[in-house]
Coordinates of C-alpha atoms in Angstrom, one line a residue:
M1 CA 81.4 113.8 110.2
N2 CA 77.9 113.2 109.1
T3 CA 77.8 111.2 105.8
G4 CA 74.1 110.5 105.9
A5 CA 71.9 108.1 107.8
T6 CA 73.1 105.0 105.9
G7 CA 76.8 105.9 106.4
W8 CA 79.7 105.0 104.1
G9 CA 77.6 103.7 101.2
G10 CA 74.3 105.6 101.3
V11 CA 72.3 108.8 101.4
A12 CA 69.9 110.3 103.9
P13 CA 66.3 109.3 103.5
G14 CA 63.8 111.9 102.3
M15 CA 66.5 114.0 100.8
D16 CA 67.0 114.8 97.1
F17 CA 69.8 112.4 96.0
A18 CA 71.9 115.1 94.2
Q19 CA 71.8 117.2 97.4
S20 CA 72.6 114.3 99.6
A21 CA 75.5 113.3 97.3
Q22 CA 76.8 116.9 97.3
Q23 CA 76.8 117.0 101.1
L24 CA 78.5 113.6 101.2
A25 CA 81.3 114.9 98.9
E26 CA 81.7 118.0 101.0
G27 CA 81.8 115.8 104.1
W28 CA 84.7 113.8 102.7
T29 CA 86.5 117.0 101.9
Q30 CA 86.1 118.4 105.4
A31 CA 86.9 115.0 106.9
L32 CA 90.2 114.7 105.0
K33 CA 91.1 118.3 106.1
G34 CA 90.4 117.4 109.7
M35 CA 92.4 114.1 109.5
T36 CA 95.5 115.7 108.0
G37 CA 95.4 119.3 109.3
V38 CA 96.6 120.5 105.9
Q39 CA 94.8 122.6 103.3
L40 CA 93.2 121.3 100.1
P41 CA 93.4 123.5 97.0
A42 CA 90.1 125.3 96.5
D43 CA 90.2 125.2 92.7
A44 CA 90.4 121.4 92.6
L45 CA 87.4 120.7 94.8
P46 CA 84.5 121.8 92.5
A47 CA 85.5 119.4 89.7
L48 CA 85.9 116.5 92.2
Q49 CA 82.6 117.2 93.8
S50 CA 80.8 117.5 90.5
S51 CA 82.3 114.2 89.3
Y52 CA 81.3 112.6 92.6
V53 CA 77.7 113.7 92.4
S54 CA 77.4 112.6 88.8
E55 CA 78.8 109.1 89.5
A56 CA 76.8 108.7 92.6
A57 CA 73.6 109.7 90.8
A58 CA 74.3 107.1 88.1
L59 CA 74.8 104.4 90.8
W60 CA 71.5 105.4 92.4
N61 CA 69.6 105.3 89.2
Q62 CA 71.1 101.9 88.4
A63 CA 70.0 100.6 91.8
T64 CA 66.5 102.1 91.7
Q65 CA 65.8 101.1 88.1
G66 CA 67.1 97.5 88.6
A67 CA 69.7 98.0 85.8
D68 CA 72.0 95.0 85.5
K69 CA 75.5 96.3 85.4
A70 CA 78.7 94.5 86.5
L71 CA 80.6 96.0 89.4
P72 CA 84.1 97.3 88.7
A73 CA 86.7 94.5 88.9
D74 CA 87.5 93.9 92.6
R75 CA 87.9 90.4 93.9
R76 CA 86.3 91.5 97.2
F77 CA 83.0 91.9 95.4
A78 CA 83.5 89.2 92.8
A79 CA 80.9 86.7 94.2
K80 CA 77.6 86.7 92.4
D81 CA 75.9 87.6 95.7
W82 CA 77.0 91.2 95.4
L83 CA 75.6 91.7 91.9
S84 CA 72.4 89.8 92.5
N85 CA 71.5 91.9 95.5
P86 CA 70.7 95.5 94.4
A87 CA 71.3 96.9 97.9
A88 CA 74.7 95.1 98.2
A89 CA 75.6 96.2 94.6
F90 CA 74.8 99.8 95.4
T91 CA 76.7 99.6 98.7
A92 CA 79.8 98.2 97.0
G93 CA 79.6 100.7 94.1
M94 CA 79.3 103.6 96.5
Y95 CA 82.2 102.3 98.6
M96 CA 84.4 102.2 95.5
L97 CA 83.3 105.7 94.5
N98 CA 84.0 107.0 97.9
A99 CA 87.4 105.3 98.0
R100 CA 88.4 106.8 94.6
T101 CA 87.2 110.2 95.7
L102 CA 89.1 110.1 99.0
L103 CA 92.3 109.1 97.3
Q104 CA 91.8 111.9 94.7
L105 CA 91.4 114.3 97.5
A106 CA 94.5 113.0 99.3
D107 CA 96.5 113.5 96.1
Q108 CA 95.4 117.2 96.1
V109 CA 96.8 117.9 99.5
Q110 CA 99.2 120.8 99.5
A111 CA 102.3 119.5 101.3
D112 CA 105.7 118.1 100.8
E113 CA 105.9 114.8 99.0
K114 CA 106.6 112.6 102.1
T115 CA 103.6 114.2 103.9
R116 CA 101.4 113.6 100.9
Q117 CA 102.5 110.0 100.7
R118 CA 101.9 109.5 104.4
I119 CA 98.4 111.0 104.0
R120 CA 97.7 108.7 101.1
F121 CA 98.9 105.7 103.0
A122 CA 96.7 106.5 106.0
V123 CA 93.7 107.1 103.8
Q124 CA 94.3 103.8 102.0
Q125 CA 94.5 102.0 105.3
W126 CA 91.2 103.4 106.4
I127 CA 89.6 102.7 103.0
D128 CA 90.7 99.1 103.2
A129 CA 89.4 98.7 106.7
V130 CA 85.9 100.0 106.1
S131 CA 85.2 97.9 103.0
P132 CA 81.6 96.5 103.3
A133 CA 83.1 93.1 102.6
N134 CA 84.7 93.2 106.0
Y135 CA 81.4 93.3 107.9
L136 CA 78.9 90.5 108.3
A137 CA 76.0 92.9 108.2
L138 CA 77.1 94.2 104.8
N139 CA 78.6 91.1 103.1
P140 CA 75.9 89.1 101.2
E141 CA 78.2 86.3 100.4
A142 CA 79.0 85.7 104.1
Q143 CA 75.3 86.0 104.9
R144 CA 74.3 83.4 102.3
K145 CA 76.9 81.0 103.7
A146 CA 75.5 81.5 107.2
L147 CA 72.0 80.7 106.0
D148 CA 73.1 77.7 103.9
S149 CA 75.1 76.3 106.8
Q150 CA 72.3 77.0 109.3
G151 CA 74.7 79.2 111.3
E152 CA 77.6 76.8 111.3
S153 CA 79.9 79.2 109.4
I154 CA 79.3 81.9 112.1
T155 CA 80.1 79.3 114.8
Q156 CA 83.3 78.3 113.0
G157 CA 84.2 81.9 112.5
L158 CA 83.9 82.7 116.2
Q159 CA 86.1 79.7 117.0
H160 CA 88.7 80.9 114.5
L161 CA 88.6 84.3 116.1
W162 CA 89.1 83.0 119.6
H163 CA 91.9 80.8 118.4
D164 CA 93.7 83.8 116.8
V165 CA 93.2 85.9 120.0
R166 CA 94.8 83.2 122.0
Q167 CA 97.8 82.7 119.7
G168 CA 98.2 86.4 119.3
H169 CA 98.1 86.8 115.5
L170 CA 95.8 86.4 112.6
S171 CA 96.0 83.0 110.9
Q172 CA 97.1 83.2 107.3
T173 CA 97.3 79.5 106.8
D174 CA 96.4 76.3 108.7
E175 CA 99.4 76.3 111.0
S176 CA 98.5 73.0 112.5
L177 CA 99.6 71.3 109.3
F178 CA 103.3 72.5 109.6
E179 CA 106.1 71.7 112.0
V180 CA 109.7 72.9 111.7
G181 CA 111.9 69.9 111.1
R182 CA 109.0 67.6 110.1
N183 CA 107.6 69.1 106.9
V184 CA 109.4 72.5 106.6
A185 CA 113.2 72.9 107.1
T186 CA 113.8 69.2 106.3
T187 CA 117.1 69.2 104.3
E188 CA 119.4 66.8 106.1
G189 CA 122.2 68.4 108.1
S190 CA 123.7 69.0 111.5
V191 CA 124.3 71.8 113.9
V192 CA 128.1 72.0 114.2
F193 CA 128.5 75.3 116.2
E194 CA 126.5 77.5 118.4
N195 CA 126.8 80.6 120.6
E196 CA 124.2 82.8 122.2
L197 CA 123.3 84.6 118.9
F198 CA 123.2 81.7 116.4
Q199 CA 123.6 78.1 115.5
L200 CA 125.6 77.0 112.5
V201 CA 124.0 74.3 110.4
E202 CA 126.1 72.2 107.9
Y203 CA 124.0 70.4 105.3
K204 CA 124.7 66.8 104.1
P205 CA 126.2 66.7 100.6
L206 CA 124.0 65.3 97.8
T207 CA 126.8 64.8 95.4
A208 CA 129.9 62.6 95.5
K209 CA 132.1 65.6 95.0
V210 CA 131.7 69.2 96.2
H211 CA 133.4 72.5 95.5
E212 CA 136.3 73.0 97.8
R213 CA 135.1 76.5 98.7
P214 CA 132.1 76.3 101.1
L215 CA 128.9 78.5 100.8
L216 CA 127.6 80.3 103.9
I217 CA 124.1 81.7 103.9
V218 CA 123.1 84.6 106.2
P219 CA 119.3 84.8 106.3
P220 CA 117.3 87.7 107.7
C221 CA 117.3 87.9 111.4
I222 CA 113.7 89.2 111.5
N223 CA 112.3 85.9 110.5
K224 CA 113.5 82.2 110.6
F225 CA 116.1 80.9 108.2
Y226 CA 113.8 78.2 106.7
I227 CA 112.4 80.5 104.1
M228 CA 115.5 79.2 102.3
D229 CA 114.4 75.6 103.0
L230 CA 110.7 75.3 103.0
Q231 CA 109.9 72.1 101.1
P232 CA 112.3 69.8 99.2
E233 CA 110.8 71.1 95.9
N234 CA 111.3 74.8 96.7
S235 CA 114.3 74.8 98.9
L236 CA 117.1 77.1 97.8
V237 CA 119.3 75.2 100.3
R238 CA 118.7 71.9 98.7
Y239 CA 119.2 73.4 95.3
A240 CA 122.6 74.7 96.2
V241 CA 123.6 71.4 97.8
S242 CA 122.5 69.6 94.7
Q243 CA 124.8 71.9 92.6
G244 CA 127.8 70.5 94.5
H245 CA 128.2 73.2 97.1
R246 CA 129.1 72.5 100.7
V247 CA 126.4 74.6 102.3
F248 CA 126.3 76.2 105.8
M249 CA 123.4 78.2 107.3
L250 CA 123.4 80.8 110.0
S251 CA 120.3 80.1 112.2
W252 CA 119.5 83.2 114.3
V253 CA 118.5 83.0 117.9
N254 CA 115.0 84.3 118.7
A255 CA 116.1 86.9 121.2
D256 CA 114.7 87.0 124.7
E257 CA 115.3 89.2 127.8
S258 CA 118.8 87.8 128.3
L259 CA 119.9 89.3 125.0
E260 CA 118.0 92.6 125.2
H261 CA 121.2 94.7 125.4
K262 CA 122.9 93.2 122.2
T263 CA 124.0 95.7 119.6
W264 CA 124.5 95.9 115.9
D265 CA 128.2 95.4 116.6
D266 CA 127.4 92.2 118.5
Y267 CA 125.5 90.8 115.6
I268 CA 128.4 91.6 113.2
E269 CA 131.3 90.4 115.4
D270 CA 129.8 87.6 117.3
A271 CA 127.4 86.2 114.7
V272 CA 128.3 87.0 111.0
I273 CA 132.1 87.3 111.4
R274 CA 132.1 84.3 113.9
A275 CA 130.1 82.2 111.4
I276 CA 132.6 83.1 108.7
R277 CA 135.5 82.0 110.9
E278 CA 133.9 78.7 111.9
V279 CA 133.1 77.8 108.2
Q280 CA 136.7 78.6 107.2
A281 CA 137.9 76.4 110.0
I282 CA 135.6 73.5 109.3
A283 CA 136.2 73.5 105.5
K284 CA 139.9 74.4 106.0
Q285 CA 139.6 77.1 103.3
E286 CA 141.0 80.7 103.5
Q287 CA 138.0 81.9 101.5
I288 CA 134.3 81.1 101.3
N289 CA 131.4 82.1 99.2
A290 CA 128.7 84.1 101.0
V291 CA 125.0 84.8 100.5
G292 CA 122.9 87.4 102.3
F293 CA 119.1 87.6 102.1
C294 CA 117.3 90.9 103.0
I295 CA 118.8 92.3 106.2
G296 CA 121.1 89.3 106.2
G297 CA 122.7 90.9 103.1
T298 CA 123.1 94.2 104.9
L299 CA 124.7 92.4 107.9
L300 CA 126.9 90.3 105.7
A301 CA 128.2 93.3 103.6
T302 CA 128.8 95.2 106.8
A303 CA 130.8 92.3 108.2
L304 CA 132.9 92.0 105.1
A305 CA 133.6 95.7 105.2
V306 CA 134.8 95.4 108.8
L307 CA 137.1 92.5 107.9
A308 CA 138.4 94.5 104.9
A309 CA 139.3 97.3 107.2
R310 CA 141.3 94.8 109.2
G311 CA 143.1 93.7 106.1
D312 CA 141.2 90.4 105.8
E313 CA 139.3 89.2 102.7
P314 CA 137.6 85.9 103.7
A315 CA 135.0 85.8 100.9
A316 CA 135.7 84.9 97.3
S317 CA 132.2 86.1 96.3
L318 CA 129.1 87.8 97.7
T319 CA 125.5 87.2 96.7
L320 CA 122.8 89.8 97.8
L321 CA 119.2 88.7 97.6
T322 CA 116.6 91.6 97.9
S323 CA 119.0 93.5 100.1
F324 CA 119.6 97.2 100.9
L325 CA 123.0 98.8 101.0
D326 CA 121.9 102.2 99.8
F327 CA 118.8 103.3 101.7
T328 CA 118.1 106.4 99.7
D329 CA 114.7 105.0 98.5
T330 CA 113.1 102.6 101.0
G331 CA 109.7 102.6 99.3
V332 CA 106.6 102.6 101.5
L333 CA 108.7 101.9 104.7
D334 CA 110.1 105.4 104.4
L335 CA 106.6 106.7 105.4
F336 CA 107.1 105.3 108.9
V337 CA 110.6 106.7 109.6
D338 CA 111.5 110.2 110.6
E339 CA 113.6 111.7 113.4
Q340 CA 110.7 111.8 115.9
M341 CA 109.8 108.2 115.3
V342 CA 113.4 107.0 115.7
R343 CA 113.9 109.1 118.9
M344 CA 110.8 107.5 120.4
R345 CA 112.2 104.1 119.6
E346 CA 115.6 104.9 121.0
M347 CA 114.0 106.2 124.2
A348 CA 112.0 103.0 124.6
L349 CA 114.5 100.4 123.3
G350 CA 117.8 102.0 122.7
Q351 CA 119.3 101.1 126.1
G352 CA 117.7 97.7 126.3
G353 CA 114.5 95.8 125.6
L354 CA 113.1 93.7 122.8
L355 CA 111.4 94.6 119.6
K356 CA 108.7 92.0 119.5
G357 CA 108.5 89.9 116.4
K358 CA 104.7 90.1 116.3
E359 CA 105.0 93.9 116.0
L360 CA 107.3 93.6 113.0
A361 CA 105.0 91.0 111.4
A362 CA 101.9 93.2 111.8
T363 CA 103.8 96.1 110.3
F364 CA 104.7 94.1 107.2
S365 CA 101.2 92.7 106.8
F366 CA 99.6 96.1 106.8
L367 CA 101.8 97.1 103.9
R368 CA 99.4 94.9 101.9
P369 CA 96.3 94.9 104.1
N370 CA 93.8 93.5 101.6
D371 CA 96.0 90.5 100.8
L372 CA 97.5 89.8 104.2
V373 CA 94.9 91.1 106.7
W374 CA 91.3 91.7 105.5
N375 CA 91.3 88.7 103.2
Y376 CA 91.7 86.5 106.2
V377 CA 89.3 88.4 108.4
V378 CA 86.6 87.8 105.9
G379 CA 87.5 84.2 105.2
N380 CA 88.4 83.0 108.7
Y381 CA 85.8 84.9 110.7
L382 CA 82.9 86.0 108.5
K383 CA 82.8 82.8 106.4
G384 CA 84.2 80.4 108.9
E385 CA 86.7 79.0 106.5
T386 CA 90.0 77.4 107.4
P387 CA 92.8 79.1 105.4
P388 CA 94.5 76.6 103.0
P389 CA 98.0 75.2 103.9
F390 CA 100.8 77.4 102.5
D391 CA 104.3 76.9 103.7
L392 CA 105.4 80.5 102.8
L393 CA 102.6 82.0 104.9
Y394 CA 103.4 79.6 107.8
W395 CA 107.0 81.0 107.7
N396 CA 105.6 84.5 107.5
S397 CA 103.8 84.1 110.8
D398 CA 106.8 82.6 112.5
S399 CA 108.5 85.8 113.5
T400 CA 111.5 86.6 115.8
N401 CA 112.3 89.2 118.4
L402 CA 115.2 91.6 118.0
P403 CA 117.3 93.3 120.7
G404 CA 116.3 96.9 121.1
P405 CA 119.8 98.5 120.8
M406 CA 120.6 96.5 117.7
Y407 CA 117.2 97.5 116.1
C408 CA 117.6 101.2 117.0
W409 CA 121.1 101.4 115.5
Y410 CA 119.8 99.8 112.3
L411 CA 116.8 102.1 112.1
R412 CA 118.8 105.3 112.6
H413 CA 121.9 104.6 110.5
T414 CA 120.2 102.9 107.6
Y415 CA 116.5 104.0 107.1
L416 CA 116.9 107.4 108.6
E417 CA 120.4 108.6 107.8
N418 CA 121.6 106.2 105.1
N419 CA 125.1 106.1 106.7
L420 CA 126.3 102.7 105.4
V421 CA 127.1 104.2 102.0
K422 CA 129.0 107.2 103.5
P423 CA 132.7 106.1 103.7
G424 CA 134.1 106.5 107.2
K425 CA 130.8 107.9 108.6
L426 CA 130.3 104.9 110.9
T427 CA 132.5 102.9 113.1
V428 CA 131.5 99.3 113.4
C429 CA 133.4 96.8 115.6
G430 CA 136.1 99.4 116.1
Q431 CA 136.7 99.9 112.3
P432 CA 135.7 102.8 110.1
L433 CA 133.2 101.4 107.7
D434 CA 133.8 101.7 103.9
L435 CA 131.8 99.4 101.6
R436 CA 134.1 100.4 98.8
K437 CA 136.7 98.1 100.3
V438 CA 134.5 95.0 99.7
K439 CA 136.2 94.3 96.3
L440 CA 134.9 90.9 95.3
P441 CA 132.6 89.4 92.6
T442 CA 129.0 90.1 93.6
F443 CA 125.7 88.7 92.3
I444 CA 122.8 91.1 93.1
Y445 CA 119.2 89.8 92.8
A446 CA 116.1 92.0 93.1
S447 CA 112.4 91.3 92.7
R448 CA 110.4 93.6 90.4
E449 CA 107.2 93.9 92.6
D450 CA 109.1 94.0 95.9
H451 CA 107.4 96.5 98.3
I452 CA 110.0 96.1 101.0
V453 CA 113.2 96.5 99.0
P454 CA 112.3 98.3 95.8
W455 CA 114.3 96.8 93.0
Q456 CA 115.7 100.1 92.0
S457 CA 117.2 100.4 95.5
A458 CA 118.7 96.9 95.3
Y459 CA 120.2 98.0 91.9
A460 CA 121.8 100.9 93.7
S461 CA 124.3 98.4 95.3
V462 CA 125.9 98.3 91.8
E463 CA 127.3 101.8 92.5
V464 CA 128.3 101.0 96.1
L465 CA 130.4 97.9 95.5
P466 CA 133.5 98.2 93.3
G467 CA 134.0 94.6 92.3
K468 CA 132.8 92.8 89.2
K469 CA 129.0 92.5 89.5
Q470 CA 126.0 90.8 87.9
F471 CA 122.5 92.1 88.4
V472 CA 119.4 89.9 87.8
L473 CA 115.8 91.0 88.2
G474 CA 113.1 88.5 89.0
A475 CA 109.3 88.7 88.8
S476 CA 107.0 88.8 91.8
G477 CA 107.7 90.1 95.3
H478 CA 110.2 90.2 98.1
I479 CA 109.9 86.5 99.1
A480 CA 108.0 84.8 96.2
G481 CA 110.5 86.2 93.7
V482 CA 113.4 84.7 95.6
I483 CA 111.8 81.4 96.3
N484 CA 111.2 80.4 92.6
P485 CA 112.6 76.9 91.9
P486 CA 113.4 76.0 88.3
A487 CA 111.2 72.8 88.3
K488 CA 108.1 74.9 88.7
N489 CA 108.9 76.8 85.5
K490 CA 107.0 79.9 86.9
R491 CA 107.5 83.6 86.4
C492 CA 110.5 85.1 84.6
H493 CA 113.6 87.1 85.1
W494 CA 115.6 89.7 83.3
I495 CA 119.3 89.8 82.6
N496 CA 121.5 92.6 81.2
T497 CA 125.3 92.2 81.5
R498 CA 125.7 96.0 81.1
L499 CA 125.4 98.0 84.3
P500 CA 124.4 101.6 83.5
K501 CA 124.1 104.3 86.1
T502 CA 120.3 104.0 86.6
A503 CA 118.0 101.1 87.2
D504 CA 115.6 102.2 84.5
A505 CA 118.4 102.3 81.9
W506 CA 119.4 98.8 82.9
F507 CA 115.9 97.5 82.5
E508 CA 115.6 99.1 79.0
G509 CA 118.5 97.0 77.9
A510 CA 117.6 93.8 79.7
T511 CA 116.4 90.6 78.1
E512 CA 113.5 88.7 79.6
H513 CA 114.0 85.0 80.2
P514 CA 111.2 82.5 81.2
G515 CA 111.4 80.7 84.5
S516 CA 113.6 80.8 87.6
W517 CA 116.7 83.0 88.1
W518 CA 118.3 80.2 90.1
P519 CA 120.2 78.6 87.2
A520 CA 121.7 81.9 86.3
W521 CA 123.0 82.2 89.8
A522 CA 124.3 78.6 89.8
D523 CA 126.2 79.3 86.5
W524 CA 127.7 82.4 88.1
L525 CA 128.6 80.8 91.4
G526 CA 130.0 77.5 90.1
P527 CA 133.3 78.7 88.8
L528 CA 133.8 80.7 92.1
G529 CA 133.5 77.5 94.2
G530 CA 137.0 76.2 93.3
K531 CA 137.9 72.7 92.3
L532 CA 135.8 69.7 93.0
V533 CA 136.9 67.5 95.9
P534 CA 135.4 64.4 97.6
A535 CA 132.4 65.3 99.7
P536 CA 133.0 65.1 103.4
K537 CA 131.7 61.9 104.9
T538 CA 130.8 63.5 108.3
P539 CA 129.8 67.0 109.3
G540 CA 132.0 69.4 111.2
D541 CA 135.5 68.3 112.2
R542 CA 137.4 67.2 115.4
T543 CA 136.8 70.6 117.0
H544 CA 133.2 71.0 115.6
K545 CA 131.3 68.0 116.9
V546 CA 127.6 67.5 115.9
I547 CA 125.5 69.2 118.5
E548 CA 122.1 68.1 117.2
P549 CA 120.4 67.4 113.9
A550 CA 119.3 70.2 111.6
P551 CA 117.3 72.4 111.7
G552 CA 118.4 72.8 115.4
R553 CA 116.5 74.1 118.3
Y554 CA 117.0 77.8 117.9
V555 CA 114.7 78.0 114.9
K556 CA 112.0 76.2 116.8
V557 CA 111.7 78.9 119.5
K558 CA 108.5 80.9 119.1
A559 CA 108.4 84.7 119.6

């Protein structure tokens, strides 16, 4: 496609501007048709092209006449260098006009809704990638920094680039400042059991008495467990321990080739169910309280359904944190999943192999590319800046591998076919699966800006599980919404004790409360913990000797 001699942001020299802009608009139309292979409605194009030419002409006049007009709000172009340089301001303005036009064209595509959303996602990815802020030759802020530092920023940027090439991923924080067990995952405890899939960590009590019923946390297996135990001041683990709970954590193995044939059933039977059994034995309690985070919640609910089918009810309560049970609406992730994609995965990994953690991490980062990719390309490489220390982003980069058969089963039976909520459709660990048999008090938490588990989909668990339920909605996203300690007094949450059929109806009747949702959860969980008893003086028991101090060695293995 020919968009003019000056490319994405400009017009061809010697050509009437209106004519050049008209050709550029027609070029975008033809490019989008070529990219997607679908037809654009003819009646919508003249209005879009006319609007494009008009806005482009206004930008041109503004640039040639030296008019002082602020750029539209966009933090990529917020530095004064963009506005003070007429050529840069024009380039940024044309970029944003072109971006808006392309997205408007994408919205006009005549296709089914999923195809239209895929096209829009692909167009948005391309738009984000070609921002002039991402290129040294077009970024006046990076150029000024290079001049001011006499080239030192470029040298530093190249060093950062080479470092990231060697480590195999983009640095989102200064990873040299963090070490698992030294300044993240530091809550005191001991590994009291392990097998090939997990280690079981028991945390040291912080109170003289504890609830007799222990608390088992099942974190997501696609990342490390210490998202629940980052720093003492934002550790959900430490908070639960301080509330008088005897807390155990399942720490997943970072799968290697020796585990490449493990299945979903293995993760249920030999990890989640086995962890439940070991916690019951150590605490000498018939029932425990259980927490599942993200896919950890999906695994935990599945395990409890398997046990219910066997006539066993080992949990007195269930807490689901940003977890799917009903996969009807999986948000932006649905754009990646269809029968062809799943079959390709099954052919490659279904009989063995590993889904690499770095692949998963890259996928999740490109769901928010400006925040989690291009922001660091510009800062790290163009400006030569070292990203600031941030424990959550250190955790985000510390990914884990998954066995291929386990991943493929999960992909097909949840994201593609939504079989978990179909009673008797699946057989797991030899049992017909029916989540309606998980009849226990359940606390369901969702985050309002979650792009991985849309909060309305988390709310759908209200209809899936038959027991008494409480639903709480927090502000922010998938991780930041969950990790919101009360002491920070940040964000807010919504509570509505009524549970109508739809999420929107629930929200209409909800009351907003300032600060963290953790105290609401603590108030709900406390009465379910049973009576208070003297805290154990030593971890484990006679048959569960201490293997090593927390956080254990499994969590330290890099993907």
